[in-house]
Short mmCIF file of C-alpha atoms and ligand atoms in Angstrom, two decimals:
data_model
loop_
_atom_site.label_atom_id
_atom_site.label_comp_id
_atom_site.label_asym_id
_atom_site.label_seq_id
_atom_site.Cartn_x
_atom_site.Cartn_y
_atom_site.Cartn_z
CA MET A 23 237.47 118.24 -23.60
CA ILE A 24 235.97 121.93 -22.35
CA SER A 25 232.76 122.70 -23.72
CA ILE A 26 231.46 126.11 -23.16
CA GLU A 27 228.09 125.45 -25.52
CA GLU A 28 225.66 127.97 -24.76
CA LYS A 29 226.95 131.51 -22.96
CA LEU A 30 228.34 134.49 -23.49
CA TYR A 31 229.20 137.07 -20.83
CA ILE A 32 227.78 140.21 -22.54
CA GLY A 33 226.24 143.16 -19.72
CA GLY A 34 227.18 140.89 -16.84
CA GLU A 35 225.05 138.02 -17.30
CA TRP A 36 225.76 134.82 -18.90
CA SER A 37 223.58 134.90 -21.81
CA ALA A 38 222.66 132.23 -24.38
CA PRO A 39 224.04 133.35 -27.73
CA VAL A 40 221.96 134.50 -30.96
CA SER A 41 223.91 132.13 -33.08
CA LYS A 42 224.40 128.76 -32.95
CA LYS A 43 227.33 128.76 -34.74
CA LYS A 44 230.33 127.47 -32.66
CA ILE A 45 234.30 127.68 -32.39
CA ASP A 46 236.71 124.74 -31.56
CA ILE A 47 239.47 124.75 -29.68
CA PHE A 48 242.53 122.64 -30.55
CA SER A 49 245.36 122.26 -28.23
CA ALA A 50 248.65 123.37 -30.40
CA SER A 51 250.90 121.08 -28.63
CA THR A 52 248.45 117.75 -29.66
CA GLY A 53 246.14 118.87 -32.40
CA GLU A 54 243.39 117.81 -30.90
CA LYS A 55 240.60 119.72 -29.81
CA ILE A 56 239.99 120.47 -26.59
CA GLY A 57 237.34 122.75 -26.23
CA ILE A 58 234.29 124.41 -27.97
CA VAL A 59 233.12 127.77 -27.52
CA PRO A 60 229.92 129.71 -28.58
CA GLU A 61 231.03 131.79 -32.05
CA ALA A 62 229.52 135.31 -31.29
CA SER A 63 227.28 136.87 -34.29
CA GLN A 64 226.43 140.32 -35.10
CA ALA A 65 223.12 140.06 -33.07
CA ASP A 66 225.53 139.20 -29.91
CA VAL A 67 227.99 142.13 -31.07
CA ASP A 68 224.71 144.62 -31.16
CA ALA A 69 223.69 143.51 -27.30
CA ALA A 70 227.60 143.74 -26.65
CA VAL A 71 227.61 147.31 -27.58
CA ALA A 72 224.46 148.22 -26.57
CA ALA A 73 225.22 146.62 -22.80
CA ALA A 74 228.60 148.47 -23.07
CA ARG A 75 226.66 151.79 -24.09
CA LYS A 76 224.87 151.04 -21.33
CA ALA A 77 227.04 150.73 -18.79
CA LEU A 78 228.24 153.86 -19.37
CA HIS A 79 225.22 156.02 -18.23
CA SER A 80 224.50 153.95 -15.30
CA LYS A 81 224.86 154.72 -11.69
CA GLU A 82 226.76 151.73 -10.92
CA TRP A 83 229.77 152.10 -13.72
CA GLY A 84 229.38 155.65 -15.75
CA GLY A 85 228.39 157.21 -11.99
CA LEU A 86 231.63 156.17 -10.07
CA ASN A 87 234.81 158.63 -9.99
CA GLY A 88 238.49 157.40 -10.39
CA ALA A 89 239.21 155.97 -7.24
CA GLU A 90 235.88 153.94 -6.97
CA ARG A 91 236.50 152.56 -10.67
CA GLY A 92 240.25 152.13 -9.05
CA LEU A 93 238.18 149.82 -6.02
CA ILE A 94 236.64 147.78 -8.55
CA LEU A 95 239.81 147.13 -10.83
CA ASN A 96 241.62 145.73 -7.15
CA ARG A 97 238.81 143.53 -6.51
CA PHE A 98 239.04 142.50 -10.59
CA ALA A 99 242.96 142.10 -9.68
CA ASP A 100 242.00 139.89 -6.67
CA ALA A 101 239.99 137.54 -8.92
CA VAL A 102 241.98 137.29 -11.41
CA GLU A 103 244.38 136.70 -9.16
CA LYS A 104 242.78 133.56 -7.35
CA ARG A 105 242.49 131.67 -11.23
CA GLY A 106 246.15 132.61 -11.93
CA ASN A 107 247.06 129.31 -12.28
CA GLN A 108 244.02 128.35 -14.10
CA LEU A 109 244.58 131.15 -16.40
CA ALA A 110 248.27 129.67 -17.17
CA LYS A 111 247.71 126.16 -17.77
CA SER A 112 244.35 127.28 -20.03
CA VAL A 113 246.57 129.78 -22.23
CA SER A 114 248.87 126.69 -22.58
CA MET A 115 246.85 124.14 -23.67
CA GLN A 116 245.39 126.58 -26.45
CA ASN A 117 248.16 127.93 -27.65
CA GLY A 118 251.33 125.66 -26.59
CA MET A 119 253.03 128.87 -24.30
CA PRO A 120 255.60 127.06 -22.22
CA LEU A 121 253.84 127.48 -18.76
CA ILE A 122 256.61 128.86 -17.31
CA MET A 123 256.20 131.60 -19.38
CA SER A 124 252.29 131.87 -19.29
CA GLU A 125 253.13 131.78 -15.42
CA GLN A 126 254.54 134.60 -15.47
CA LEU A 127 253.82 136.91 -18.69
CA GLU A 128 249.43 135.81 -18.57
CA SER A 129 249.27 135.33 -14.84
CA GLY A 130 251.21 137.71 -12.77
CA PHE A 131 252.29 140.36 -15.04
CA VAL A 132 248.43 140.76 -15.59
CA VAL A 133 247.93 140.73 -12.07
CA GLY A 134 250.53 144.06 -11.69
CA MET A 135 248.94 145.59 -14.42
CA LEU A 136 245.68 145.64 -12.64
CA ARG A 137 246.42 146.92 -9.64
CA TYR A 138 248.99 149.45 -11.43
CA TYR A 139 245.97 150.61 -13.38
CA ALA A 140 244.19 150.45 -10.28
CA ALA A 141 245.94 153.10 -8.37
CA LEU A 142 245.96 155.21 -11.86
CA ALA A 143 242.80 155.30 -11.30
CA THR A 144 242.72 156.78 -8.06
CA SER A 145 244.80 159.26 -9.17
CA LEU A 146 243.32 160.43 -12.52
CA VAL A 147 242.34 164.12 -12.43
CA ASP A 148 239.37 164.85 -14.24
CA GLU A 149 239.79 168.74 -14.50
CA GLU A 150 242.06 171.46 -14.58
CA ARG A 151 241.46 175.21 -14.23
CA ARG A 152 243.49 177.49 -17.11
CA GLN A 153 243.84 181.29 -16.68
CA SER A 154 243.34 181.74 -20.17
CA PRO A 155 245.46 184.33 -22.05
CA LEU A 156 242.40 186.11 -23.37
CA GLY A 157 241.32 187.35 -20.05
CA PHE A 158 238.83 184.60 -19.03
CA SER A 159 239.41 181.30 -17.51
CA THR A 160 238.73 177.69 -19.20
CA LEU A 161 237.84 174.15 -17.61
CA VAL A 162 239.87 171.25 -19.57
CA ARG A 163 238.40 168.39 -19.12
CA ARG A 164 239.72 164.74 -19.62
CA GLU A 165 236.27 162.59 -20.30
CA ARG A 166 236.28 158.73 -21.09
CA ILE A 167 235.99 158.51 -24.44
CA GLY A 168 233.43 155.79 -24.26
CA VAL A 169 232.56 152.51 -25.63
CA VAL A 170 236.31 150.48 -26.87
CA GLY A 171 236.00 147.64 -28.96
CA ALA A 172 239.34 146.06 -28.01
CA ILE A 173 240.58 143.44 -30.77
CA VAL A 174 243.55 140.97 -29.54
CA PRO A 175 245.25 137.96 -30.96
CA TRP A 176 246.43 134.75 -29.74
CA ASN A 177 250.11 135.12 -28.65
CA PHE A 178 249.40 136.92 -24.85
CA PRO A 179 245.74 136.54 -24.71
CA VAL A 180 244.76 137.59 -21.53
CA ALA A 181 248.06 140.09 -20.84
CA LEU A 182 247.00 141.79 -24.23
CA SER A 183 243.33 142.35 -23.17
CA ILE A 184 244.46 143.64 -19.72
CA MET A 185 246.49 146.07 -21.84
CA LYS A 186 243.56 147.44 -22.79
CA ILE A 187 240.87 146.89 -19.95
CA GLY A 188 242.98 148.24 -17.60
CA PRO A 189 243.81 151.56 -19.02
CA ALA A 190 239.97 151.68 -20.55
CA LEU A 191 238.48 150.81 -17.11
CA ALA A 192 240.84 153.33 -15.19
CA ALA A 193 239.46 156.26 -17.74
CA GLY A 194 235.99 155.12 -17.28
CA CYS A 195 235.51 153.61 -20.28
CA ALA A 196 233.22 150.14 -20.98
CA VAL A 197 234.74 147.51 -23.48
CA VAL A 198 233.56 144.98 -25.74
CA ILE A 199 236.59 142.65 -26.38
CA LYS A 200 236.90 140.33 -29.60
CA PRO A 201 239.78 137.88 -28.81
CA SER A 202 240.97 135.61 -31.05
CA PRO A 203 239.44 132.21 -32.18
CA GLU A 204 242.41 130.01 -31.13
CA THR A 205 242.39 131.14 -27.39
CA VAL A 206 239.00 131.84 -25.99
CA LEU A 207 238.81 129.20 -22.84
CA ASP A 208 240.69 132.18 -21.07
CA CYS A 209 238.10 135.00 -21.82
CA TYR A 210 235.25 132.51 -19.87
CA ILE A 211 238.21 132.52 -16.82
CA LEU A 212 238.49 136.46 -17.17
CA ALA A 213 234.72 136.95 -17.29
CA GLU A 214 234.27 134.73 -14.19
CA ALA A 215 236.32 136.68 -12.23
CA ALA A 216 234.59 139.86 -13.68
CA GLU A 217 231.62 138.59 -12.30
CA GLU A 218 233.21 137.71 -8.43
CA ALA A 219 234.41 141.26 -8.67
CA GLY A 220 231.61 142.83 -9.38
CA VAL A 221 232.34 144.78 -11.92
CA PRO A 222 228.97 146.56 -13.18
CA PRO A 223 227.32 145.16 -15.61
CA GLY A 224 228.42 146.05 -19.40
CA ALA A 225 231.59 147.46 -17.92
CA LEU A 226 233.51 144.33 -19.70
CA ASN A 227 231.98 142.10 -22.50
CA TRP A 228 233.77 139.40 -24.53
CA VAL A 229 232.90 138.38 -28.25
CA PRO A 230 234.13 135.17 -29.43
CA GLY A 231 234.57 135.22 -33.42
CA GLY A 232 236.83 135.63 -36.43
CA ARG A 233 238.12 138.07 -38.33
CA ASP A 234 234.13 139.00 -39.25
CA ILE A 235 232.86 139.74 -36.51
CA GLY A 236 236.36 141.66 -35.65
CA ALA A 237 235.53 143.55 -38.86
CA TYR A 238 232.05 144.26 -37.34
CA LEU A 239 233.06 145.46 -34.30
CA VAL A 240 235.11 148.08 -35.91
CA THR A 241 232.59 149.96 -37.24
CA HIS A 242 230.03 149.36 -35.63
CA PRO A 243 228.02 152.64 -34.65
CA GLY A 244 227.93 152.03 -31.05
CA VAL A 245 231.75 152.41 -30.46
CA ASP A 246 233.70 154.80 -29.69
CA LYS A 247 237.07 153.68 -30.30
CA ILE A 248 239.23 150.83 -31.42
CA ALA A 249 242.28 149.11 -29.67
CA PHE A 250 244.05 146.69 -32.08
CA THR A 251 246.92 144.37 -31.59
CA GLY A 252 247.74 141.57 -33.95
CA SER A 253 249.14 141.77 -37.60
CA THR A 254 250.39 144.87 -39.88
CA ALA A 255 248.18 143.57 -42.66
CA ALA A 256 245.00 143.56 -40.31
CA GLY A 257 246.06 146.70 -38.70
CA ARG A 258 246.32 148.78 -41.80
CA ALA A 259 242.85 147.34 -42.87
CA ILE A 260 241.35 148.65 -39.62
CA ALA A 261 243.09 152.10 -39.81
CA GLN A 262 241.55 152.29 -43.37
CA GLU A 263 238.13 151.28 -41.98
CA CYS A 264 238.86 153.75 -38.97
CA GLY A 265 240.16 156.67 -41.50
CA ARG A 266 236.39 156.34 -43.24
CA ILE A 267 234.64 156.97 -40.47
CA LEU A 268 236.90 158.45 -38.48
CA ARG A 269 237.08 156.50 -35.78
CA PRO A 270 240.23 156.97 -32.85
CA VAL A 271 242.23 153.76 -33.29
CA SER A 272 245.44 152.65 -31.24
CA LEU A 273 247.70 149.94 -33.22
CA GLU A 274 249.92 147.20 -31.56
CA LEU A 275 251.45 145.54 -34.76
CA GLY A 276 254.12 143.44 -35.69
CA GLY A 277 258.32 143.69 -35.10
CA LYS A 278 261.49 142.67 -36.51
CA SER A 279 263.33 144.34 -33.56
CA ALA A 280 267.53 143.95 -33.33
CA ALA A 281 269.45 142.84 -30.57
CA ILE A 282 272.91 144.67 -30.76
CA ILE A 283 275.75 142.83 -29.36
CA LEU A 284 278.92 145.64 -28.77
CA GLU A 285 282.21 144.49 -28.99
CA ASP A 286 282.59 144.53 -25.28
CA ALA A 287 279.03 142.84 -24.56
CA ASP A 288 279.27 140.03 -21.60
CA LEU A 289 277.68 137.49 -24.61
CA GLY A 290 277.11 135.18 -21.47
CA SER A 291 274.41 137.38 -20.20
CA PHE A 292 273.20 138.19 -23.33
CA LEU A 293 273.11 134.01 -24.04
CA GLN A 294 271.39 133.58 -20.60
CA ALA A 295 268.70 135.93 -21.82
CA ILE A 296 268.29 133.96 -24.78
CA PRO A 297 265.10 132.75 -24.08
CA SER A 298 263.19 135.93 -23.13
CA VAL A 299 264.98 137.86 -25.27
CA SER A 300 264.64 136.23 -29.03
CA MET A 301 263.01 133.17 -28.40
CA LEU A 302 259.72 134.23 -25.84
CA ASN A 303 257.21 131.72 -26.59
CA SER A 304 258.95 129.95 -29.00
CA GLY A 305 259.07 132.98 -31.52
CA GLN A 306 255.76 134.20 -31.24
CA ALA A 307 256.13 137.39 -29.54
CA CYS A 308 255.58 140.69 -31.17
CA PHE A 309 258.93 142.32 -29.89
CA SER A 310 261.14 139.51 -29.50
CA CYS A 311 264.54 139.90 -31.17
CA THR A 312 264.81 138.21 -34.00
CA ARG A 313 267.79 139.71 -35.69
CA ILE A 314 271.06 139.22 -33.66
CA LEU A 315 273.82 141.99 -34.59
CA ALA A 316 276.82 140.81 -33.99
CA PRO A 317 280.38 143.01 -34.24
CA THR A 318 282.82 141.62 -37.08
CA SER A 319 285.30 140.95 -34.36
CA ARG A 320 283.37 138.20 -32.14
CA TYR A 321 280.88 137.49 -35.44
CA GLN A 322 281.84 133.90 -35.17
CA GLU A 323 281.99 133.82 -31.06
CA VAL A 324 278.02 135.16 -31.58
CA VAL A 325 277.01 132.40 -33.93
CA ASP A 326 278.51 130.36 -32.02
CA GLY A 327 277.24 131.00 -28.67
CA VAL A 328 273.98 131.29 -29.60
CA ALA A 329 273.60 127.93 -32.04
CA SER A 330 275.00 126.43 -28.89
CA VAL A 331 272.47 128.25 -26.55
CA ILE A 332 269.47 127.15 -28.56
CA SER A 333 270.24 123.70 -29.14
CA SER A 334 270.17 122.84 -25.32
CA LEU A 335 266.59 124.81 -25.03
CA PRO A 336 264.13 121.52 -23.77
CA ILE A 337 261.83 121.60 -26.75
CA GLY A 338 258.32 119.63 -25.98
CA ASP A 339 255.22 119.76 -23.94
CA PRO A 340 254.28 123.49 -22.92
CA LEU A 341 252.48 122.29 -19.65
CA GLU A 342 255.78 120.38 -18.74
CA PRO A 343 257.94 122.86 -16.29
CA SER A 344 261.13 122.73 -18.08
CA THR A 345 259.94 123.22 -21.23
CA VAL A 346 261.73 126.50 -22.83
CA VAL A 347 260.13 126.13 -26.84
CA GLY A 348 256.84 124.93 -27.45
CA PRO A 349 254.90 124.20 -30.46
CA MET A 350 253.32 126.77 -33.27
CA VAL A 351 249.76 128.18 -32.60
CA THR A 352 248.63 125.83 -35.69
CA SER A 353 249.88 123.61 -38.34
CA ALA A 354 248.74 126.81 -41.18
CA HIS A 355 251.02 129.43 -38.93
CA ARG A 356 253.78 126.06 -38.58
CA ASP A 357 253.26 126.17 -42.75
CA ARG A 358 254.04 129.80 -42.80
CA VAL A 359 257.02 129.42 -40.03
CA GLU A 360 258.72 126.63 -42.54
CA SER A 361 258.15 128.83 -45.73
CA TYR A 362 260.27 130.99 -44.34
CA ILE A 363 262.69 128.97 -43.12
CA ALA A 364 262.95 127.32 -46.96
CA LYS A 365 263.46 130.97 -47.78
CA GLY A 366 266.32 131.09 -45.48
CA LYS A 367 267.98 128.23 -46.82
CA THR A 368 267.91 129.82 -50.13
CA GLU A 369 269.70 133.70 -48.27
CA ALA A 370 271.90 132.35 -45.78
CA LYS A 371 273.70 129.88 -43.90
CA LEU A 372 271.77 127.21 -42.19
CA VAL A 373 273.42 126.69 -38.54
CA LEU A 374 270.97 124.83 -36.25
CA GLY A 375 267.39 123.45 -36.77
CA GLY A 376 265.25 123.99 -39.87
CA GLY A 377 263.24 120.84 -39.36
CA ARG A 378 260.64 119.51 -37.06
CA PRO A 379 261.65 117.78 -34.10
CA LYS A 380 262.24 114.07 -34.27
CA HIS A 381 261.11 112.96 -30.78
CA LEU A 382 257.52 114.90 -31.22
CA ASP A 383 255.14 113.16 -33.14
CA ARG A 384 252.42 115.58 -33.04
CA GLY A 385 251.69 119.29 -32.40
CA TRP A 386 253.00 121.95 -34.37
CA TYR A 387 256.48 121.77 -33.25
CA VAL A 388 258.99 123.89 -35.60
CA GLU A 389 263.06 123.33 -34.20
CA PRO A 390 264.40 126.65 -33.38
CA THR A 391 266.22 127.45 -36.24
CA VAL A 392 269.73 129.84 -36.21
CA PHE A 393 270.86 131.08 -39.89
CA ALA A 394 274.23 132.56 -39.95
CA GLY A 395 275.69 135.27 -42.86
CA VAL A 396 272.30 136.83 -43.09
CA SER A 397 272.14 139.77 -45.23
CA ASN A 398 269.79 142.55 -43.44
CA SER A 399 268.27 143.21 -47.18
CA SER A 400 266.89 139.13 -47.17
CA THR A 401 263.09 138.00 -46.69
CA ILE A 402 264.48 136.36 -43.46
CA ALA A 403 266.08 139.22 -41.94
CA GLN A 404 263.12 142.02 -43.07
CA GLU A 405 259.54 139.75 -42.64
CA GLU A 406 258.28 138.89 -39.38
CA ILE A 407 258.12 135.22 -39.39
CA PHE A 408 256.80 134.84 -35.80
CA GLY A 409 258.44 131.39 -35.02
CA PRO A 410 261.43 130.40 -33.23
CA VAL A 411 263.77 131.79 -36.13
CA ILE A 412 267.00 133.99 -35.06
CA THR A 413 269.04 135.28 -38.10
CA VAL A 414 273.11 136.57 -36.84
CA ILE A 415 273.95 139.81 -38.85
CA GLU A 416 277.66 140.67 -39.17
CA TYR A 417 277.91 144.83 -38.72
CA LYS A 418 281.28 146.67 -38.89
CA ASP A 419 281.07 149.81 -36.34
CA ASP A 420 278.22 151.50 -34.16
CA SER A 421 277.16 153.54 -36.77
CA ASP A 422 276.96 150.61 -39.29
CA ALA A 423 274.87 148.76 -36.24
CA LEU A 424 272.30 151.37 -36.07
CA ALA A 425 272.26 151.37 -39.59
CA ILE A 426 271.38 147.70 -39.56
CA ALA A 427 268.88 147.97 -37.18
CA ASN A 428 266.63 151.05 -38.31
CA ASP A 429 267.02 149.56 -41.70
CA SER A 430 263.34 147.75 -41.34
CA GLN A 431 259.60 148.47 -41.69
CA TYR A 432 259.20 147.86 -38.05
CA GLY A 433 260.35 149.34 -35.29
CA LEU A 434 258.77 148.20 -31.83
CA GLY A 435 261.58 146.95 -29.33
CA GLY A 436 265.19 146.18 -29.53
CA SER A 437 268.28 145.66 -26.87
CA ILE A 438 271.47 146.91 -26.62
CA TRP A 439 274.12 144.80 -24.63
CA THR A 440 277.10 146.15 -23.47
CA PRO A 441 278.71 147.02 -20.02
CA ASP A 442 279.00 151.18 -20.97
CA ILE A 443 275.21 152.17 -20.11
CA GLU A 444 276.29 155.75 -21.50
CA ARG A 445 277.11 154.62 -25.18
CA ALA A 446 274.37 152.16 -25.11
CA THR A 447 271.64 154.71 -24.25
CA ASN A 448 273.27 157.03 -26.50
CA LEU A 449 272.72 154.06 -29.41
CA ALA A 450 269.05 153.75 -28.00
CA ARG A 451 268.30 157.29 -28.16
CA LYS A 452 268.97 156.74 -32.59
CA LEU A 453 267.10 153.80 -32.82
CA GLU A 454 264.09 153.96 -34.45
CA THR A 455 261.46 152.06 -32.51
CA GLY A 456 259.04 152.41 -29.50
CA THR A 457 261.30 150.85 -26.38
CA VAL A 458 264.45 149.63 -26.35
CA GLY A 459 266.54 147.20 -23.26
CA ILE A 460 269.57 147.72 -22.37
CA ASN A 461 271.33 144.30 -21.40
CA GLY A 462 267.64 142.43 -21.16
CA TYR A 463 264.41 143.80 -22.32
CA LEU A 464 260.46 143.86 -20.39
CA PRO A 465 258.06 146.21 -21.40
CA ASP A 466 257.30 148.22 -17.76
CA PHE A 467 253.86 149.16 -16.54
CA ASN A 468 255.02 152.59 -15.97
CA ALA A 469 256.50 153.17 -19.37
CA PRO A 470 254.76 153.87 -22.56
CA PHE A 471 255.15 150.70 -25.03
CA GLY A 472 254.35 150.58 -28.56
CA GLY A 473 255.79 150.84 -32.49
CA VAL A 474 256.95 153.55 -34.66
CA LYS A 475 256.68 152.88 -38.41
CA ALA A 476 255.18 149.60 -39.39
CA SER A 477 254.29 148.58 -35.97
CA GLY A 478 251.50 150.77 -34.82
CA LEU A 479 249.85 153.79 -33.92
CA GLY A 480 249.77 155.08 -30.38
CA ARG A 481 251.02 153.47 -26.98
CA GLU A 482 249.99 150.46 -24.29
CA LEU A 483 250.80 150.95 -20.47
CA GLY A 484 252.38 153.68 -18.31
CA PRO A 485 249.99 156.60 -17.64
CA GLU A 486 250.12 157.54 -21.05
CA SER A 487 247.62 154.78 -22.07
CA VAL A 488 245.17 156.07 -20.07
CA SER A 489 244.75 159.37 -22.41
CA ALA A 490 243.93 156.97 -25.39
CA TYR A 491 240.40 156.06 -23.88
CA GLN A 492 239.66 159.98 -23.04
CA GLN A 493 239.16 163.12 -24.86
CA TYR A 494 239.03 166.55 -24.13
CA LYS A 495 236.71 168.95 -23.59
CA SER A 496 237.33 172.64 -22.97
CA ILE A 497 235.13 174.81 -21.52
CA TYR A 498 234.91 178.46 -21.47
CA LEU A 499 234.07 180.36 -18.42
CA MET A 500 233.34 183.85 -19.67
CA GLY A 501 231.31 185.87 -17.84
P1 NAD B 626 245.87 139.07 -37.07
O1 NAD B 626 246.02 140.48 -37.40
O2 NAD B 626 245.62 137.94 -37.71
O3 NAD B 626 245.00 138.67 -35.70
C1 NAD B 626 244.69 139.46 -34.48
C2 NAD B 626 243.12 139.61 -34.11
O4 NAD B 626 242.25 140.42 -34.98
C3 NAD B 626 242.17 138.18 -34.00
O5 NAD B 626 241.66 138.80 -33.14
C4 NAD B 626 241.92 138.61 -35.64
O6 NAD B 626 240.74 137.67 -35.70
C5 NAD B 626 241.29 139.76 -35.76
N1 NAD B 626 241.37 140.64 -37.04
C6 NAD B 626 242.01 140.18 -37.72
N2 NAD B 626 242.06 140.77 -39.23
C7 NAD B 626 240.80 141.24 -39.05
C8 NAD B 626 239.99 142.70 -39.47
N3 NAD B 626 240.13 143.04 -40.81
N4 NAD B 626 239.27 143.28 -38.96
C9 NAD B 626 238.88 143.17 -37.23
N5 NAD B 626 239.61 142.26 -36.75
C10 NAD B 626 240.16 141.30 -37.48
O7 NAD B 626 247.43 138.29 -36.22
P2 NAD B 626 247.47 137.18 -35.27
O8 NAD B 626 247.62 136.45 -36.28
O9 NAD B 626 246.57 136.67 -34.40
O10 NAD B 626 249.29 137.46 -34.08
C11 NAD B 626 250.26 137.83 -34.61
C12 NAD B 626 250.19 139.64 -34.69
O11 NAD B 626 249.96 140.39 -34.02
C13 NAD B 626 251.74 139.63 -35.72
O12 NAD B 626 252.50 139.88 -36.49
C14 NAD B 626 252.60 140.03 -33.80
O13 NAD B 626 253.80 140.63 -34.38
C15 NAD B 626 251.12 140.61 -33.57
N6 NAD B 626 251.23 141.52 -31.99
C16 NAD B 626 251.70 142.63 -31.89
C17 NAD B 626 251.86 142.87 -30.53
C18 NAD B 626 252.25 144.46 -30.39
O14 NAD B 626 252.16 144.85 -29.00
N7 NAD B 626 252.94 145.27 -30.97
C19 NAD B 626 251.53 141.88 -29.87
C20 NAD B 626 251.35 140.68 -29.70
C21 NAD B 626 251.19 140.50 -31.14
#
């Protein structure tokens, strides 16, 4: 049991929270209470925003150039790398992500991202002089946007925080991060890393809390931009508030991505990739390809192959190195997933799973589940289930596959499987989505990641992400 009762990391210091309220942290795999942390109050958020504003105007942070910020980001990467195992374990203990995944995605991937942003900070060009067609010249400046309110979910708590912290610090912003109440212990490890790395006071601050504290941060007068990852419903509510007060906002939201298996695909390589492409974090990943589109000629072969691979995936304790499928994050979330499975039983043919694993008598587990004979218009094909539930949908030809894949309110990920890269690339160009993988799927640090339609607004990752934390200023040099 980890008890962090009396401290919040605000303004580069461990300060006592104003509120006496606490957040209990539970293990998704046992249901037991494993930690207790303070819940930030509005007064704590006020203090964090004030510290961030102060940092913007301080010599130690606001006075640095890109190269100097790059050095700090690199030191932060070193300190995070030292704590890589601790971070991965902490995430797995809380949200139930299998350790083999958290070791990569919540640890190694995160350090890589920080180093990427360190290099980017060093190469940023802040000012460009342009000749105006009107006869004078103009200095075009890219200035940091200011204080960023970052709100993240529980499914990849570290990576999704760093996807905001990296570009924001590269641009010279200061950040107030509100983690999800299900996953807060990892934040304390990141805060210790920031302290050890000498991240200047106020550049990074954490305010653990629920929706109310998130909503308070969204409209806080001292915040200049909101960077949100979470559900489409919450994203819409946040966008509405940001629209009302004209506050820049970027939104990484839900998804219901399609994996299109072309008739010449090497099915074996797709099946091998299923744990990462369609079942990542036990299906609790926004870009998971949970709609598998199979051609009529190979439909049964795909259904049988998918069911056979999924039935063989080890399910159990996320801290066991062999585990590939862990629990759902909370019992409430398991209820939600199970209600979709119940709905699916009325809409399609249940091929595998559908219940709770018999050998696990505690924790929030759901059997990996496969539905066949699924219509793309059914609820289980249209709504984000966010659990280990796969639908296999039949298509006639490439244009039918494209129409089915695009017939979704979402547009975040997707994948196409075929040895014919040109054909796949042409199809990828026509998919209404922010990212597509060909014969695999993995977000690239050096390329924009994000969604279209109900999957969000704006992009993270890649050099493009830094501009989301900057604003332009034009200085007309007229005399
Ligand atoms: P959620 O929207 O319920 O919560 C996400 C975060 O927002 C939490 O910190 C929560 O406390 C906060 N929050 C909720 N409502 C808020 C409000 N009105 N104002 C301010 N803050 C608010 O989502 P979740 O259940 O934690 O996460 C799962 C969702 O996140 C899924 O829909 C998933 O697809 C999405 N997600 C998207 C991406 C992406 O990159 N597109 C990545 C991971 C997860």
